[in-house]
Amino acid sequence: MVFAAPGEALARAEELLAADPSPLHASVAHQVIGIWQRDFGDTRRALAQLRRARDLAARADSAEREADVLATLGVALVHAGRTRAGLAAFEQGVARGSGHTRARVLYRRAYVWWVLGRHGEALEDVRRAIPVLRQADDVIWTARALTLRATVHLAQGSVERADADFTAAEALWDTTGQEHDKADAVESRGLAAFRSGDVPAALRLLDEAEERYAKLGTPTFMLTIRRCEVLMAAGLATEALAEADGAIAVLEGIGGQSTRRAELLLVAARAARLAGEPQTSLARAAVAVRLFAGQRRTWYETHARLVLIEARAATGRGSGRLVADAATVAERLAAFGAPAAPEASLLAGRIALDLGWTADAERHLAVAARSRHSGPPLARMTGWAAQALRARAAGSARGVLEACRRGLDVLDDHRMTLGASELRARATAQGAELAALAQRASLVSGGPRRLLVWSERWRATVLSAPPTRPPADPVLLTAMTAFRELAARAEETRSDGGRPAPALEREQRRLEREIRSRTLHMRGEAPGDGDRFDVGRLLRRLGDEVRLVELAVLDGRVHVLLCGQGRVRRFEAGLLAEAEAEAEHVQAGLRRLAHPGAEARLPLVEAAGARLQHLLLGPAAAHLGSGPVVVVPPGRLHRVPWALLPALRERVLSVSPSAGSWLRARDTAPPPGGRQVLVHGPGLASGGAEIPELAERYGAARAPEGGTARHRPPGHEYGPGGSSPEARPSDTEAEGAGGRPPREGAARSPGGPDDRPPGHGYGPGGSSLDARPSGTEAEGAGGRPPREGAARSPGGPDRRGGPTVLEGDEARVPTVLRELDGAALAHIAAHGTFRADSPLFSSLRMADGPLIVHDFERLDRSPYRIILPCCDTARFASVGADELLGLVTALLPLGTAGVVACTAPVSDAAVVPLMLALHKGLDAGLSLAEALRDARASLPGDAVHQATGWAFTAFGAA
């Protein structure tokens, strides 16, 4: 009962002791209290209770009772860090017990061997225990022994054997009422899923185990350790560090197990190293090494030494001594059969290479490279990284590129098993070294084209395939609704000059965690991405007029790859660190210019723009030609206001996360019907002044305040099938109502992706590859409306009775999402909030609360064009190797071909004329980039309006 219902067991034991029991029964009660204190409380009190239980068992003259207590005492002593005394207690217990009791003692000693990292002894003891436990028909202890054996198999990398034992144990647990052990089985299955490379399943199972433990009131320190391991593999090292440090503080506060503290310190050290905090890693690892050594836990001590060496290497302390230490650790880990052995060999080889010790490096790297053909994905990645370094040391650029290609292919396959876009983005960090090695090799041997290919190989890969749609999970949908309501209440409190109640903020954070957690559980739908980047195709699409400028960063310096006129040229520009610092200065200047009275700063901001141009474009600025320019910056330069650079200020300018994503946007056909949606959120200083004029321009009959907007037919709900209580219309009905295009595989109307005319539009007047079709042809093919002055088809663009206007109480998240799904153009005037701590909770404020990125991911198809005249909507979090998380990057894989968004806070009043001019250009048949260029030119020349124009960027190719 102490595991199934610990609180009740403790109360029953204390009640029994109060009744003056016999020594035999008192021994049982003290043992129960000792187990409770050992696992849930103070280890010192646990030892006192268990010694009392042992003495009472001796008084009762029960050898079997004494053997059982000695086993429990042995576990407690080992967890307290007193390994020698603990093993001595087990020796006595094995000697005193017999038959069934001895089998239970052997099982617990096997558990201690596992804690100590002595896996051979653990398997031997559990091998002796299981037949006896089965013969005695002891279901609970047999299931525990099978679970333990499976866990030991996992520690040795034997996933198949572990699966067999977990399956057998689970069948036994189903026949018992041991809820704690059932939770432990779920946790163990989560560990098995992780070891086999299934990160979403691991997170789901560990979260389920945590819920089960919470119902029992059971501490979850071991679960925290395992969850941190999975978080690190998923690229969430900062979160893992926070969880581990939090658990350490709780454990120290209750005087908990020394063994668990050491394990948590080891996890925290690894997380800190991966999070880029080598000094923190050093501190945690040094304490862990000391604790493990004192506990005689050589297996764990060796793993902690590996992290300590990695942290020292990360601080730039490479030395011959460090190579020797890493080699020694690698040998010990290999002797243990630990999966981390190749990682240690790779570390030794990498340090030796940095020292110029090529012979030593080759020896260690050859050992590490053996892991490239088997094991879980990250282990194979280690092997391919070692192989790439071997090829580089041998001077074989071809060998480097082949190893990098094979390694990144492994990681590609692994990423596509992850459903959540956040996990896909963060997982790319595992390939950062391979991508950098390949780029360096390309720079030396392959020329600009090859460098472009490798720059694209690992840039914005998350945008290469749509994210997995969130499931129609009632719990998830309920949590999102509750989160929105709480966020709206909190915002209302802040608007009234107060601060939300702490309980409200805590509940809001809890709901955020639940939403994010359930999203991370999603598995990927596609086995891989076959859409490889083709330089020739890019150059053909660019033609002679358009230039694409891709910025690659190698060893801290910006290299400009200028694409156009059938060739790729490379130019060297400035240092990335200097460009980042200058971009921050420019952002600060734009923030000041958003307010009246800062006119004197305008020349300073313009001068900073010129400095940025020198750092980012260098001599390439003189070779941009006179046509449109597409800029593809690295993730760390996402905050640059590109329109401020002198060479780009008067141009048709768009920005794309990668050349590949620009090509995909170019090939995205607009939906039939040309449906427009205008949304006006609450609290804008301008009052959404552009919305009435835009509604009039597009011919809408505006809904009265709080009235009913024109909607699509009933049942046409956003999200995947099943998210609405009403039946969805057929594809034909949706198209007939100007809805989304048919689902994949259904017949498309003319102008779908396969029917788009060649050269259909980057911009007017020769900015496209080929001559653009006439207005009638363009419209008939589902393209954008013709240019101003061109012949229109009768009635102009097909607007299906004008746009949908949502304002006041109509601008609620479910309604907005329903209308946005499959629209041709959406204009959302609402306050934007960027969440650097959790970018997928970045939001647009609607009448009923925030519209977050997770909401957009539920759309079947996001609008073809989206205009976001809101502050900070073009801000992103840079994660992984070169990935961006934010509102714009969430829209691009979902069917949006073009976005206009803002990189800085702007004046609401100054935004209105910019937006009206922008829509005037769109109505004349211009692309977003063309219309934005003309809109900037139409603004007044004062500082506020100029800064507002520079703050907006056109993304994509629509």
PDB file of C-alpha atoms in Angstrom, residues 599 602 940-947:
ATOM      1  CA  GLU A 599      12.538  64.039 -35.911  1.00  0.00           C
ATOM      2  CA  LEU A 602      15.894  60.529 -38.547  1.00  0.00           C
ATOM      3  CA  PRO A 940       4.395  62.249 -46.080  1.00  0.00           C
ATOM      4  CA  GLY A 941       8.087  62.967 -45.617  1.00  0.00           C
ATOM      5  CA  ASP A 942       8.004  63.440 -41.824  1.00  0.00           C
ATOM      6  CA  ALA A 943       9.966  61.133 -39.524  1.00  0.00           C
ATOM      7  CA  VAL A 944       6.970  59.251 -38.096  1.00  0.00           C
ATOM      8  CA  HIS A 945       5.585  58.244 -41.510  1.00  0.00           C
ATOM      9  CA  GLN A 946       9.011  57.404 -42.928  1.00  0.00           C
ATOM     10  CA  ALA A 947       9.843  55.166 -39.939  1.00  0.00           C
TER      11      ALA A 947
END
